[in-house]
Short mmCIF file of C-alpha atoms in Angstrom, two decimals:
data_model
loop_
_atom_site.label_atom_id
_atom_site.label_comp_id
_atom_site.label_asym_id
_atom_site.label_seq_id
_atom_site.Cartn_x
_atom_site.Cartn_y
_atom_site.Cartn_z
CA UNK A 63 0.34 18.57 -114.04
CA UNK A 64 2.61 18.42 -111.14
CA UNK A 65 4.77 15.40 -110.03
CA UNK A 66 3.14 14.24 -107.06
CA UNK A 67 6.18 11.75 -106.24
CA UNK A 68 8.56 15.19 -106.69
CA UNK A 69 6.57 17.28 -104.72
CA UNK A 70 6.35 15.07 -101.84
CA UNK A 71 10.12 14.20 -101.99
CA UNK A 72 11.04 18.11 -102.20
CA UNK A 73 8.86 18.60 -99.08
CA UNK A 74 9.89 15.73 -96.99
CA UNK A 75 13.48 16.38 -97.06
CA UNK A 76 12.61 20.58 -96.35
CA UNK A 77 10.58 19.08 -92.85
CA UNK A 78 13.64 16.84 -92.04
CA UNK A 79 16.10 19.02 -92.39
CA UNK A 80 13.84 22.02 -90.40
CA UNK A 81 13.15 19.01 -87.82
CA UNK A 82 16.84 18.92 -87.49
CA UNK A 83 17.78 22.36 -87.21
CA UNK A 84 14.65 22.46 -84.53
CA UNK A 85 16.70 19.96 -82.32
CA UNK A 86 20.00 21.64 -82.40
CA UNK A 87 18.39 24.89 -81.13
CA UNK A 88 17.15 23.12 -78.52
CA UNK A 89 20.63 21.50 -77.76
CA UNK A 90 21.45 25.16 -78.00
CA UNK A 91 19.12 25.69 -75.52
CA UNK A 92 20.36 23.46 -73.19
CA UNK A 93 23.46 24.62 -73.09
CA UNK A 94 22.07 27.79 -72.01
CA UNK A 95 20.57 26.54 -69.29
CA UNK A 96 23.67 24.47 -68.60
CA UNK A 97 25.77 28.07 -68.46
CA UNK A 98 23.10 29.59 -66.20
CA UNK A 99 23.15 26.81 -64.02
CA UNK A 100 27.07 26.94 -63.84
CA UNK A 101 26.49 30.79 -62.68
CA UNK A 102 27.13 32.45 -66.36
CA UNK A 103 25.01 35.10 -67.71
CA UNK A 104 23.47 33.77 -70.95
CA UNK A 105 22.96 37.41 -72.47
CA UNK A 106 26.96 38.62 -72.06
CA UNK A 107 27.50 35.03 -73.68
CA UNK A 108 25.14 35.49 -76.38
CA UNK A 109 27.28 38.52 -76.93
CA UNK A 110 30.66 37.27 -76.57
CA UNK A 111 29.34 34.86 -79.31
CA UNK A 112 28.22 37.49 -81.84
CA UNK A 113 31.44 39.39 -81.00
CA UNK A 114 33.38 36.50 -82.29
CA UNK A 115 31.94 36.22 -85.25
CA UNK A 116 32.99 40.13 -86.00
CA UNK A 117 36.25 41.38 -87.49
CA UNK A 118 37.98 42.91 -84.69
CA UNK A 119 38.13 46.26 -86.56
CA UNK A 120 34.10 46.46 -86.79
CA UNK A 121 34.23 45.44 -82.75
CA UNK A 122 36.21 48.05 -82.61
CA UNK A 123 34.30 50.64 -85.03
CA UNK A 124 31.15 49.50 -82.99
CA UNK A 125 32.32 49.56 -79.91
CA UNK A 126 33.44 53.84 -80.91
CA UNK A 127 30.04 54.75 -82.07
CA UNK A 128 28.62 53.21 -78.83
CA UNK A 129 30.37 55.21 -76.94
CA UNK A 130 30.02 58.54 -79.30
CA UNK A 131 26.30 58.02 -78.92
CA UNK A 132 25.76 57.13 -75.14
CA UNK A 133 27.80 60.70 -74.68
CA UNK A 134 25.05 62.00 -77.25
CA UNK A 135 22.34 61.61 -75.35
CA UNK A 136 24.03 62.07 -71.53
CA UNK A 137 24.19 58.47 -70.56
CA UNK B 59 35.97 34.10 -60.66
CA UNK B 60 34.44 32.89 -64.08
CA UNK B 61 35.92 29.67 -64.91
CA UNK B 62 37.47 30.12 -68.86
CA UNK B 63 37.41 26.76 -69.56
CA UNK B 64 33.91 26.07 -68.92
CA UNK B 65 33.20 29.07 -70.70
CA UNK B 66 35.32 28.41 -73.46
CA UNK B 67 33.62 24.92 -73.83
CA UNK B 68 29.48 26.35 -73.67
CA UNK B 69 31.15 29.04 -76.49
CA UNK B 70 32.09 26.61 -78.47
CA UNK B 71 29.62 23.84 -78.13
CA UNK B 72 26.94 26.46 -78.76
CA UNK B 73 29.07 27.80 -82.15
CA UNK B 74 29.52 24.49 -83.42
CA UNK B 75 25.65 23.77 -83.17
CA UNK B 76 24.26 27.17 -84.92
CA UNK B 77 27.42 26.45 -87.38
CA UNK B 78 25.13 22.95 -88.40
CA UNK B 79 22.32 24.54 -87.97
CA UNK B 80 23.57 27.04 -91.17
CA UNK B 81 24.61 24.48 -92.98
CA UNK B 82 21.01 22.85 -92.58
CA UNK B 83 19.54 25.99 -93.33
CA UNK B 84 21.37 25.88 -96.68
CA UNK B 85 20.59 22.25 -97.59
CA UNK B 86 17.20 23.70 -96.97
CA UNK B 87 17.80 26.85 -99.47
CA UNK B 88 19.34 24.14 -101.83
CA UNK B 89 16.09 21.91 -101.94
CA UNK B 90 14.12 24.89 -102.61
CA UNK B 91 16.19 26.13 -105.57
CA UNK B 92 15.71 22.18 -106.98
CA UNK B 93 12.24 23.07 -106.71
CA UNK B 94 11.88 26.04 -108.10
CA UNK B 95 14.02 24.25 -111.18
CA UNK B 96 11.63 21.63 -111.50
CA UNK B 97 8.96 24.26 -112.27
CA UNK B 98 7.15 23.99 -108.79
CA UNK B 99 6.23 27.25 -106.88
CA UNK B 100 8.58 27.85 -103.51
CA UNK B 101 5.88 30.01 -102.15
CA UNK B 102 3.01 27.42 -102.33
CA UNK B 103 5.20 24.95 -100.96
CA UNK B 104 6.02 26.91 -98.14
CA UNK B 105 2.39 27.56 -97.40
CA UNK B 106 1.76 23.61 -97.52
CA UNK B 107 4.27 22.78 -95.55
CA UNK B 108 3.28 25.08 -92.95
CA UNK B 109 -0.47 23.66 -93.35
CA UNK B 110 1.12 19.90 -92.52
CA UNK B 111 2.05 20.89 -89.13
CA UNK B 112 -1.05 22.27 -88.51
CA UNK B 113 -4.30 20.31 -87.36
CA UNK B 114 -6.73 19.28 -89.74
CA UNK B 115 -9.51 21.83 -87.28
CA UNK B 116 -7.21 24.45 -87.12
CA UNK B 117 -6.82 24.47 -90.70
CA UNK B 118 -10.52 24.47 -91.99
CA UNK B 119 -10.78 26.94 -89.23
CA UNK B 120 -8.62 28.88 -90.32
CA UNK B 121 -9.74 28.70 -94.16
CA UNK B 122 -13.10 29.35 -93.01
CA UNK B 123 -11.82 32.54 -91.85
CA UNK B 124 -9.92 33.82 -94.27
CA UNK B 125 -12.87 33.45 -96.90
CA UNK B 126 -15.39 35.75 -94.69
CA UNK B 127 -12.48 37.89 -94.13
CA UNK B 128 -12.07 38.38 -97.79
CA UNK B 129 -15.78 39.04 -97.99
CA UNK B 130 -15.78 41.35 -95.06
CA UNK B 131 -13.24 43.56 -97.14
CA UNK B 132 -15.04 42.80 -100.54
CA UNK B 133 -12.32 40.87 -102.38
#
């Protein structure tokens, strides 16, 4: 037997919280469309935002290979 | 000219939101590991969560089409 009052708590908080994280990616969202409005490019600001989050050493590292293998293949 | 302190703001506006939206993804994690102490299974819940946003149709439709599927394939 399953607790039906358990069950239905455990899945009612899971869909409020995901409700929740479904409105901040839409704030998200409109951000983005605030930047493009203001004349950004969402796509270099997407990554200037993962680029953050790196150390700078793995930037770096990254940033060594991409070059090594755009030379690798003649671009 | 890009202006760095617009920039600066949509950077971290937008960090601050996917920073929540982590933190919501592990109250979500959280709930899930309560329910998989309480003996219920994460994987079934998943599925009926998934089957509450759906409509009722879409569901029996969907049902419906699974179980000739099955027979199609002879399981």
């Amino acid at each position: 037997m399953v607790s039906a009052e358990r069950l239905r708590s455990i899945i009612e908080r899971v869909e409020r919280l995901e409700e929740e994280r479904k409105e901040l990616a839409g704030d998200v969202k409109d951000i983005f469309t605030e930047a493009k409005s203001a004349g950004f490019d969402v796509k270099v600001i997407r990554q200037l935002i993962k680029i953050r989050k790196m150390e700078p050493s793995e930037v770096e590292e990254q940033e060594t290979l991409l070059d090594i293998y755009r030379r690798a293949i003649g671009m």
